Tab-separated table of C-alpha atoms and ligand atoms in Angstrom:
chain	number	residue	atom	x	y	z
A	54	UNK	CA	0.398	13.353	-29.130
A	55	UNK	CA	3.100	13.567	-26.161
A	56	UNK	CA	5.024	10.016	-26.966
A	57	UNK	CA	7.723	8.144	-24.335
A	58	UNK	CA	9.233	4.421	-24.359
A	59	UNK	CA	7.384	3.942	-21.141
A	60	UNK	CA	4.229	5.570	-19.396
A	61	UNK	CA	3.632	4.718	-16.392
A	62	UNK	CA	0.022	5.524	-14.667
A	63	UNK	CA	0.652	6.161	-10.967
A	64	UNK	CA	3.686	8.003	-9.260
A	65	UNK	CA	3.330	6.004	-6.059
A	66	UNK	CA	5.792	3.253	-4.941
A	67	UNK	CA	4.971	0.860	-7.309
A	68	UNK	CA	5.027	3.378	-9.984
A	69	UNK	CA	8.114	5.668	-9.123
A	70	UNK	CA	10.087	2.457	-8.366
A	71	UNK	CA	9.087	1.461	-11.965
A	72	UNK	CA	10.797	4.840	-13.298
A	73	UNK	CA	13.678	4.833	-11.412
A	74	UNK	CA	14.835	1.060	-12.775
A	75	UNK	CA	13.139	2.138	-16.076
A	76	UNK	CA	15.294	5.370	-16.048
A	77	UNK	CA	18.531	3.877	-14.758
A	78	UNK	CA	18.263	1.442	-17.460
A	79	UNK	CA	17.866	4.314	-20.229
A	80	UNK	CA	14.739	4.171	-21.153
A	81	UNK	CA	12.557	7.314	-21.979
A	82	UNK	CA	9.539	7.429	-19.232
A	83	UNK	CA	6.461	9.331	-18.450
A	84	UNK	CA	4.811	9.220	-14.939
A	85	UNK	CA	0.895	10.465	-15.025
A	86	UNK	CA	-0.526	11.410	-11.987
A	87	UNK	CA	-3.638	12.310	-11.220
A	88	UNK	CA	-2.084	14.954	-8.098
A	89	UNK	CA	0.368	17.054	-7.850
A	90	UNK	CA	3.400	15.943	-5.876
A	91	UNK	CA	3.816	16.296	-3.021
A	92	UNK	CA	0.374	14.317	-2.415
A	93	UNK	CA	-2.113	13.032	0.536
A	94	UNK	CA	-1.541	9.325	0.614
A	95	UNK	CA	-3.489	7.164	3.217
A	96	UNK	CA	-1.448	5.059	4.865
A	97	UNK	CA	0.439	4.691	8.110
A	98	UNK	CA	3.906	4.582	6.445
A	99	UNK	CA	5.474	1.793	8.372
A	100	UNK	CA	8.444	0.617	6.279
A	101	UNK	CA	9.873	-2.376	6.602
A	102	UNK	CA	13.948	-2.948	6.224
A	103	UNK	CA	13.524	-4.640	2.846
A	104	UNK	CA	12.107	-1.945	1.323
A	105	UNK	CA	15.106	0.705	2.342
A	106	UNK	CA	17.053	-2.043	0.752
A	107	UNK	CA	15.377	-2.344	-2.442
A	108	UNK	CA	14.670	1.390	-2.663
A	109	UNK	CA	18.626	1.703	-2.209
A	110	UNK	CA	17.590	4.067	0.427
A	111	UNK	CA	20.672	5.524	3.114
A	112	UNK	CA	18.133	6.772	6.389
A	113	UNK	CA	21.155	9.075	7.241
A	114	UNK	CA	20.914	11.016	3.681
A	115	UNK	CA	17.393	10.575	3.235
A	116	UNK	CA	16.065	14.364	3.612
A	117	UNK	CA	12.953	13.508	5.104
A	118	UNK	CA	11.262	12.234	8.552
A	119	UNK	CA	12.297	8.448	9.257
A	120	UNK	CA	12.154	6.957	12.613
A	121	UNK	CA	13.313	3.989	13.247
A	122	UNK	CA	11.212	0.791	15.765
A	123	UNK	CA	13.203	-1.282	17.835
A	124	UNK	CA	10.068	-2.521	19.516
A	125	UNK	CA	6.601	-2.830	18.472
A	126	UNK	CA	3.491	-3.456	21.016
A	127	UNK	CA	1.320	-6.351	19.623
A	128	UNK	CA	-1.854	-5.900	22.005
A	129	UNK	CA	-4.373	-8.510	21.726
A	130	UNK	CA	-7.647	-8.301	24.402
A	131	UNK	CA	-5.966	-7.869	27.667
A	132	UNK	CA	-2.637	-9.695	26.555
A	133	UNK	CA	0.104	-6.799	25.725
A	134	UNK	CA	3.605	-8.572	23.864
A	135	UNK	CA	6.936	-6.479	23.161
A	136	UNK	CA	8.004	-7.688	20.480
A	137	UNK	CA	11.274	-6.627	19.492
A	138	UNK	CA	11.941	-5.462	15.790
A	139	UNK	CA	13.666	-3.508	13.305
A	140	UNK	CA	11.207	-1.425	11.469
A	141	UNK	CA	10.936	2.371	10.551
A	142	UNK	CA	8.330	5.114	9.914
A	143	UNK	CA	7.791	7.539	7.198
A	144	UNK	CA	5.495	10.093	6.281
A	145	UNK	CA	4.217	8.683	2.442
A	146	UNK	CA	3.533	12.941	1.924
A	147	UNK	CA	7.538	13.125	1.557
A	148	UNK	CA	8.407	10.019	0.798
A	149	UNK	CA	6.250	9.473	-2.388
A	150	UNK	CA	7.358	12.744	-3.866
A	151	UNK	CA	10.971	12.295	-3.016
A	152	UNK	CA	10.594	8.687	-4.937
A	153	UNK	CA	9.389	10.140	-7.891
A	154	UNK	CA	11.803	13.134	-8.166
A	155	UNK	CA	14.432	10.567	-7.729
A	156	UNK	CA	13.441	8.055	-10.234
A	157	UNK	CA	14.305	11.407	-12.709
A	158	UNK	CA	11.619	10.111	-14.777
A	159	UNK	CA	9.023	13.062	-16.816
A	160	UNK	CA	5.793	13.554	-14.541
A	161	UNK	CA	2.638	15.044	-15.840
A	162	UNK	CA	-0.476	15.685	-13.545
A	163	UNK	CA	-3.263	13.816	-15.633
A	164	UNK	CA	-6.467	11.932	-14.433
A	165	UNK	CA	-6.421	8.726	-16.785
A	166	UNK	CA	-9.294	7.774	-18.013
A	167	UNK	CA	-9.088	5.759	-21.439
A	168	UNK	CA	-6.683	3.207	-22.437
A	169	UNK	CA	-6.725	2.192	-25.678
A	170	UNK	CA	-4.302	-0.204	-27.905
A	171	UNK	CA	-3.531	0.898	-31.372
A	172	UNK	CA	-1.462	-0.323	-33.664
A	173	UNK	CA	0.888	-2.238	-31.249
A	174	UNK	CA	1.388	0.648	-29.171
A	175	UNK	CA	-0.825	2.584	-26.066
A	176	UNK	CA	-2.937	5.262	-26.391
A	177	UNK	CA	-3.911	7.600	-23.321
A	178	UNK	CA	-7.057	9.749	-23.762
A	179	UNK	CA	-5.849	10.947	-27.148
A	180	UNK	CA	-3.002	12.614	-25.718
A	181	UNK	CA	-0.209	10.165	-24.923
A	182	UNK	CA	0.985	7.546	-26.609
A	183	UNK	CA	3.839	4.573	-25.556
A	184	UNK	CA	4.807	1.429	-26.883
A	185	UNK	CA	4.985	0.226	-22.766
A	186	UNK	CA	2.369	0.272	-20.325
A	187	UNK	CA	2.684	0.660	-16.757
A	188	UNK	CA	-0.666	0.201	-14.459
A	189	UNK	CA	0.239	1.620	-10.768
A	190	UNK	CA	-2.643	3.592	-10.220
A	191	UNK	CA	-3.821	1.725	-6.679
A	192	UNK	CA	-7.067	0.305	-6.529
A	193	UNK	CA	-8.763	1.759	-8.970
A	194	UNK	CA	-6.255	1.431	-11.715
A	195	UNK	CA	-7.720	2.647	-15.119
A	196	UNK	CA	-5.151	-0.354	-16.649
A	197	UNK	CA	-6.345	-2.601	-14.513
A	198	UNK	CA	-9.802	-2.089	-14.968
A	199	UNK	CA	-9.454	-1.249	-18.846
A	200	UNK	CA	-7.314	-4.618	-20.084
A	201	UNK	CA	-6.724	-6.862	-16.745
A	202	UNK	CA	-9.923	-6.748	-14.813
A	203	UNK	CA	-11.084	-9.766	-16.830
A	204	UNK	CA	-8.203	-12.287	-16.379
A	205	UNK	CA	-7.242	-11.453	-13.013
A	206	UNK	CA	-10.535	-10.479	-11.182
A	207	UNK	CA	-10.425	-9.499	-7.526
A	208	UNK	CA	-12.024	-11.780	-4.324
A	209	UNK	CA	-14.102	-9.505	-2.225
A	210	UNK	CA	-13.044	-11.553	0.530
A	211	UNK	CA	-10.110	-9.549	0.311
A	212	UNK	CA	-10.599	-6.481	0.579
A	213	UNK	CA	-9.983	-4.225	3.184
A	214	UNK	CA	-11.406	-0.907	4.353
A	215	UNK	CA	-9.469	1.527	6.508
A	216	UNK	CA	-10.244	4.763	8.454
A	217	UNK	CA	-6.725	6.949	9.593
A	218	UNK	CA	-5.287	9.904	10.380
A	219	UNK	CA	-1.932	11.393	10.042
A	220	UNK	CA	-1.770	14.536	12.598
A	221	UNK	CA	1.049	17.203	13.580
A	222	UNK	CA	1.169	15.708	17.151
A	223	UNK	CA	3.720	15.606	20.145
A	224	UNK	CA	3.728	12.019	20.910
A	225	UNK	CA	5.421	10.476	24.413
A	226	UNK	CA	5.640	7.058	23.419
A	227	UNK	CA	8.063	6.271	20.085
A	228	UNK	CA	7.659	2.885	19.662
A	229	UNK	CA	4.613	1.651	17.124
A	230	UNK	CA	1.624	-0.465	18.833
A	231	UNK	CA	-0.640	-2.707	17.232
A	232	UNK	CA	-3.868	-3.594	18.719
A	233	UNK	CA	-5.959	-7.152	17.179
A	234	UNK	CA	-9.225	-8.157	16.924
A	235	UNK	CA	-10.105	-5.666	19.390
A	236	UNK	CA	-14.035	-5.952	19.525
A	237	UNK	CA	-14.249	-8.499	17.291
A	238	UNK	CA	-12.945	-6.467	14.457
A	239	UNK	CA	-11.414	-8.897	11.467
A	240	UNK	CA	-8.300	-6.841	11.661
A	241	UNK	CA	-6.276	-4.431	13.440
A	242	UNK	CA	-5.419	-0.682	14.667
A	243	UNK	CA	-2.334	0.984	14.541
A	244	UNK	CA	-0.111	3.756	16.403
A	245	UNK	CA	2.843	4.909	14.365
A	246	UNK	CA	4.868	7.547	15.505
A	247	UNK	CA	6.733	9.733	13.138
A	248	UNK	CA	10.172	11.969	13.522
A	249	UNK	CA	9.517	14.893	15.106
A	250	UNK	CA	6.490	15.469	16.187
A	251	UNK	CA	3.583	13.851	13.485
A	252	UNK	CA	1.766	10.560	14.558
A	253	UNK	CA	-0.444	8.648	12.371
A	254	UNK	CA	-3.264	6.440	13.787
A	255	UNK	CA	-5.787	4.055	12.135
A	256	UNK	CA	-7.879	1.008	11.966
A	257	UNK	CA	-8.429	-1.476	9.574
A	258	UNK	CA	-10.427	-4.771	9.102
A	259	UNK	CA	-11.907	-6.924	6.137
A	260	UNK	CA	-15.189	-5.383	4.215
A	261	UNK	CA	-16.554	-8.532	3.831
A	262	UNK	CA	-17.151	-9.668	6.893
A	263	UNK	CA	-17.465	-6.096	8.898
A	264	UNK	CA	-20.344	-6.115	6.849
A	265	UNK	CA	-21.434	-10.107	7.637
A	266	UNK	CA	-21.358	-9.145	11.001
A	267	UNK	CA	-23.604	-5.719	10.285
A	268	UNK	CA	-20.825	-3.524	11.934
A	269	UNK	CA	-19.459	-0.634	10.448
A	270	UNK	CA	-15.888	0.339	10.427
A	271	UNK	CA	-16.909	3.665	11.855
A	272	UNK	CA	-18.168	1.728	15.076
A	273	UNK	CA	-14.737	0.672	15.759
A	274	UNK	CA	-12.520	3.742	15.108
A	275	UNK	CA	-15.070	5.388	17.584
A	276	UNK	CA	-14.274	2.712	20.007
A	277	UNK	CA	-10.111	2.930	18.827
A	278	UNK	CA	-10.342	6.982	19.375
A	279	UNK	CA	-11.377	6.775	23.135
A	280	UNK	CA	-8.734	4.114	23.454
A	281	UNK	CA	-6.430	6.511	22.058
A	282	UNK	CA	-8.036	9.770	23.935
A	283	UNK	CA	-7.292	7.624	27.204
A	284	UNK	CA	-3.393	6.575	26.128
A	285	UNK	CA	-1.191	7.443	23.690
A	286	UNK	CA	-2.905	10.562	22.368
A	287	UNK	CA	-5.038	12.344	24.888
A	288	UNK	CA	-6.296	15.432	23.354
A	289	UNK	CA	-5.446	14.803	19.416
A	290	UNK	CA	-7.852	16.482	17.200
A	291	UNK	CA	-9.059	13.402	15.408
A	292	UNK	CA	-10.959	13.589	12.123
A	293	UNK	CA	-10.269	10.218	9.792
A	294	UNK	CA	-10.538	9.609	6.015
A	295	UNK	CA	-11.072	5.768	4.482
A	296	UNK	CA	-9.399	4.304	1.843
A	297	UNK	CA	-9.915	0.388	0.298
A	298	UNK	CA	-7.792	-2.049	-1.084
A	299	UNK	CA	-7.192	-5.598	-1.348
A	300	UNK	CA	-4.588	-7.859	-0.257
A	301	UNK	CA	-3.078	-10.525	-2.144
A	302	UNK	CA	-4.916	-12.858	-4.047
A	303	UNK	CA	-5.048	-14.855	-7.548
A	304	UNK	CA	-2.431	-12.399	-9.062
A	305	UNK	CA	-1.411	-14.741	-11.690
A	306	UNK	CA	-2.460	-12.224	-14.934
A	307	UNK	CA	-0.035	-9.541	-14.330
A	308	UNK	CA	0.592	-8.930	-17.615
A	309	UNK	CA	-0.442	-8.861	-21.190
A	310	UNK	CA	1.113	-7.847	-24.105
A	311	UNK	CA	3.009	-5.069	-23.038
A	312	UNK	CA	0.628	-3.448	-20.158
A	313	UNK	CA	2.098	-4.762	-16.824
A	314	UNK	CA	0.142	-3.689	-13.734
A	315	UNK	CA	1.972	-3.235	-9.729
A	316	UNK	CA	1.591	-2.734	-6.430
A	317	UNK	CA	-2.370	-1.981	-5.350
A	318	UNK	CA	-3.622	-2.259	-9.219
A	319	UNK	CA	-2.718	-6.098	-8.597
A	320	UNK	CA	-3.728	-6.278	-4.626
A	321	UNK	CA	-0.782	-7.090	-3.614
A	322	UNK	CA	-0.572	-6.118	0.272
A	323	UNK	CA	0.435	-9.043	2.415
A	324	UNK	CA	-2.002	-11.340	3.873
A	325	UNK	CA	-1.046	-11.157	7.504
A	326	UNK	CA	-0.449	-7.276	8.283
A	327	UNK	CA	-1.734	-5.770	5.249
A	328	UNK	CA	1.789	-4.558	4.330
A	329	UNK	CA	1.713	-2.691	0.392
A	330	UNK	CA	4.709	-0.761	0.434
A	331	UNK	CA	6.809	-3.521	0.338
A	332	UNK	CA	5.327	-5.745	-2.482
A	333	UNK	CA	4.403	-2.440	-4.553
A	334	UNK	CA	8.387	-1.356	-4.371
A	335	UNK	CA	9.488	-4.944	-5.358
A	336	UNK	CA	6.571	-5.632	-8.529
A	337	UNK	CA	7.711	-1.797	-9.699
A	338	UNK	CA	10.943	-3.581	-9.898
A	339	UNK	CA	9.696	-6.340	-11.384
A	340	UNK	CA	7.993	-4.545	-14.263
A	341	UNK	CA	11.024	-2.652	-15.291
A	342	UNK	CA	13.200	-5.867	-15.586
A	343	UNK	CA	10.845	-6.997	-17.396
A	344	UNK	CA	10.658	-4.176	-19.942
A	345	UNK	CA	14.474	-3.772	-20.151
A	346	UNK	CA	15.790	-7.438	-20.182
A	347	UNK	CA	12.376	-9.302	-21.216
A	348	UNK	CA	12.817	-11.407	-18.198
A	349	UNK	CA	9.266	-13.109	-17.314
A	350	UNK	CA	7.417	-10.772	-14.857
A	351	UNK	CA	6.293	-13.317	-12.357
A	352	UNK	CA	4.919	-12.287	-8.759
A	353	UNK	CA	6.567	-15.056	-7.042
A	354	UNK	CA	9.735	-13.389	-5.071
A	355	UNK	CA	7.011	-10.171	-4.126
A	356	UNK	CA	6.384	-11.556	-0.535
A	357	UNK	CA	2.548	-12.260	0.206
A	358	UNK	CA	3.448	-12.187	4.237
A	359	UNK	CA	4.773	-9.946	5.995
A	360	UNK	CA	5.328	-12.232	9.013
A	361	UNK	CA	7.606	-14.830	6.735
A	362	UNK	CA	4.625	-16.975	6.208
A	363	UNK	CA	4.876	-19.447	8.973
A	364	UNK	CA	2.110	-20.071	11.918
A	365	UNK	CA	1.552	-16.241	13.491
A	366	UNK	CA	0.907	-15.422	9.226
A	367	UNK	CA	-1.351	-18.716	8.654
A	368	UNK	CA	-3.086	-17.527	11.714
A	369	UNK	CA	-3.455	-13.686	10.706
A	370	UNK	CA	-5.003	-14.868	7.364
A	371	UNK	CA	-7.208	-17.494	8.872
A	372	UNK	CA	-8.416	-14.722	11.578
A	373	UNK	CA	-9.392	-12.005	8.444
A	374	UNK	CA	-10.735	-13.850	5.662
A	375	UNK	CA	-12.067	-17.232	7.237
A	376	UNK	CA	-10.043	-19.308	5.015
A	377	UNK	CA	-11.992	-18.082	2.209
A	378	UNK	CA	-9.464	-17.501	-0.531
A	379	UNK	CA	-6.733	-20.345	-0.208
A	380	UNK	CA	-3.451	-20.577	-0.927
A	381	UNK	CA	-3.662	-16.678	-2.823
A	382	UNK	CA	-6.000	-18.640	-5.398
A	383	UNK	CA	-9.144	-17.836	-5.807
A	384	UNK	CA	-12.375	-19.621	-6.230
A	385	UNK	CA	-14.958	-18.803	-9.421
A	386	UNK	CA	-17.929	-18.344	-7.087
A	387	UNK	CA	-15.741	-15.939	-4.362
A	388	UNK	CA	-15.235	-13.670	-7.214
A	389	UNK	CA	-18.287	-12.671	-9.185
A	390	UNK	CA	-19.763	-9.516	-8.958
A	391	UNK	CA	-16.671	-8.804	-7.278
A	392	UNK	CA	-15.222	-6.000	-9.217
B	207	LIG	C1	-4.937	3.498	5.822
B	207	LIG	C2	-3.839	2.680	5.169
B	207	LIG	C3	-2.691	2.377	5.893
B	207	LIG	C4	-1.651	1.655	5.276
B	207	LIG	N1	-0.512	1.442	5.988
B	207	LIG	C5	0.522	0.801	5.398
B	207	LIG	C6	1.763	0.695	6.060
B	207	LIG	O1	1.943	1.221	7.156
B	207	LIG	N2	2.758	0.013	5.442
B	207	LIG	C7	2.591	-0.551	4.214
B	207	LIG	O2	3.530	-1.183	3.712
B	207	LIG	N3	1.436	-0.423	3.534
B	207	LIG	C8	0.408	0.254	4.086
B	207	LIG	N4	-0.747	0.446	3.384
B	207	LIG	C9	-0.831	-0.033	2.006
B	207	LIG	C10	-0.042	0.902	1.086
B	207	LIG	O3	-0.393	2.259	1.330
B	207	LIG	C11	-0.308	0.577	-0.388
B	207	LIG	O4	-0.266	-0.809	-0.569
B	207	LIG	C12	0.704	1.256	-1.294
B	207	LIG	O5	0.543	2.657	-1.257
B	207	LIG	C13	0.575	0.770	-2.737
B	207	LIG	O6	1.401	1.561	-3.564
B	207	LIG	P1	1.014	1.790	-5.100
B	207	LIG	O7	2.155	2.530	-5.693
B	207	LIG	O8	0.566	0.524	-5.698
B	207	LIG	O9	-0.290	2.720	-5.064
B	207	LIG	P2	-0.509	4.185	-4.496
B	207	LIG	O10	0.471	4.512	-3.447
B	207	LIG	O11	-1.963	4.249	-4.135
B	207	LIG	O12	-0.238	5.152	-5.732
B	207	LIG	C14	-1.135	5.200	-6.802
B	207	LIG	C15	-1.012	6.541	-7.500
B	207	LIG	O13	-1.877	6.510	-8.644
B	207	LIG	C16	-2.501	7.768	-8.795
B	207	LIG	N5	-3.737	7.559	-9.553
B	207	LIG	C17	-4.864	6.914	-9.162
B	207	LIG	N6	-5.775	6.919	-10.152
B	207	LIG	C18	-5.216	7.572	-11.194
B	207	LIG	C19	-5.650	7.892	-12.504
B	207	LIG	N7	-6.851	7.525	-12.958
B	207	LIG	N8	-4.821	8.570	-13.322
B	207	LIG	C20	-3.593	8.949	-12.898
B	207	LIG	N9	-3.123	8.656	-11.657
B	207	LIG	C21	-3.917	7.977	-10.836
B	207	LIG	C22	-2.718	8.251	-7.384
B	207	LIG	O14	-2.826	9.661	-7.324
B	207	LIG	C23	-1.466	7.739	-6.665
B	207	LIG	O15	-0.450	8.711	-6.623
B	207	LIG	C24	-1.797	1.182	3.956
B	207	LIG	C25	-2.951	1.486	3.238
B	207	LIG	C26	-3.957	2.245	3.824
B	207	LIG	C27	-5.177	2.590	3.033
């Protein structure tokens, strides 16, 4: 039995961010991962300039491609906004991997399957065996779904189901554009350029209602690649992959005992742009304060909006769920058969 102060389950953001605070503050950690580093990781890797901050980050020694926004495109039916911004782009196939080497925590490839408590302590499928117990795993979290599932149960109101692609491609325009509602869909489709030459593209919207309305998400990336075919990418080689996960909700379990769960094990992305990077960085953090100081691990400084939480985010929410889940609490009857 392979034995640490600390395994974590999940080398993404929430999970290498956990390491690197864990590790910094001298504790002995163990990262599984299902994949090898470096990984595929849907996602369109827009960062946002808190999360350089809180990952300590310096763009001009980080090894990797980051390009930095200083204006995004907010389209919305025929009405087409510059909106000026600070904001950057990574690709999450470096970035993840150069998280986790830098955290300098232990990482084994394993696929988690069984969690188990025994005698005060965690036990991974027989093998591995902590005293601390990290859930970062994303949506599917084994920890989650093994010891938190129960007191903090997800709203299927909010969850979200995404089709992108991240392509070698030799973009014209550099800024980022973001195109709403187009079609009616209850949420949004992206154009992020990368540094040199990679471009990731992708559409998202809320499963719930996509499937009220009888639409599949498939109907509207076909729609989103001739937009794309016409503009910004004539000629890319498009072929998407879909990924689900859930934005913030009633997150108030977080913890018990000593099994903490971050980032997409919670559903923590933000309620008006669907923004996980962010909130999975800062509840890593979170979780290894908590572990090294016994400080309360609350979710109440991991931002829920990306937008600051004012009208434009009231208005974002309202437009994908309907008002359905208020306030980030949840209702009984939203919830069951949820999970
Ligand atoms: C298409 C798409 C676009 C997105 N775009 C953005 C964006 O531009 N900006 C933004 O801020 N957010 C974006 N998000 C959200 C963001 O990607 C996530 O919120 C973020 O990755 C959450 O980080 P995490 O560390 O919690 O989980 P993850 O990054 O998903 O990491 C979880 C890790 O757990 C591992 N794992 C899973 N199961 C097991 C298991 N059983 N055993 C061992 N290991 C396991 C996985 O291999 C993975 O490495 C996007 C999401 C999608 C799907």
């Amino acid at each position: 039995m392979r034995t640490a102060d600390v395994i974590i389950v999940g080398g993404g953001p929430a999970g290498s961010t956990a390491a690197w605070r864990l590790r910094r503050g001298g504790a002995d950690v163990l990262v599984l991962d299902r994949d090898r580093f470096p990984r595929l990781k849907l996602c369109a890797g827009w960062i946002t300039p808190e999360v350089v901050r809180d990952l300590e980050m310096d763009p001009a020694t980080y090894p990797h491609r980051f390009l930095s926004f200083t204006r995004m495109h907010v389209h919305w039916k025929a009405l087409h906004l510059p909106v000026p911004c600070i904001q950057h782009s990574i690709r999450r196939f470096e970035f993840d991997a150069w998280l986790l080497e830098r955290s300098g925590a232990t990482v084994v490839q394993h696929t988690v399957k069984q969690v188990r408590r025994v005698d005060g302590a965690y036990e991974i499928d027989g093998a591995f065996r902590a005293k601390y117990l990290v859930g970062a795993a994303g949506t599917r979290c084994p920890v989650y779904r093994s010891l938190l599932r129960e007191a903090n149960p997800r709203a299927r109101e909010l969850q979200t189901v995404t089709l992108e692609h991240e392509l070698e491609y030799d973009w014209r325009d550099p800024d980022c554009h973001l195109w709403f509602f187009d079609q009616g869909l209850p949420g949004y489709a992206w154009y992020v350029p990368k540094q040199n030459g990679w471009l990731n593209v992708g559409i998202g919207g809320m499963a719930e209602r996509l499937k009220m309305r009888g639409e599949d998400i498939k109907q509207h990336w076909s729609h989103f690649a001739r937009l794309l075919g016409r503009r910004l990418a004539p000629r890319a080689a498009l072929d998407p992959t879909g990924y689900s996960y859930y934005l913030r909700g009633g997150v108030d379990v977080v913890r018990v005992d000593n099994a903490f769960i971050a980032g997409d094990a919670v559903g923590l992305a933000t309620r008006d742009l669907c923004e996980g990077i962010g909130p999975a960085v800062r509840s890593g953090a979170r979780v290894a304060a908590s572990i090294l100081t016994g400080a309360a691990y609350r979710l109440e400084d991991v931002t829920g909006a990306s937008l600051g939480g004012g009208l434009v985010t009231r208005l974002l929410d309202w437009s994908f769920t309907r008002g359905a889940v208020q306030d980030g609490r949840v209702a009984a009857a939203a919830v069951a058969g949820a999970n």
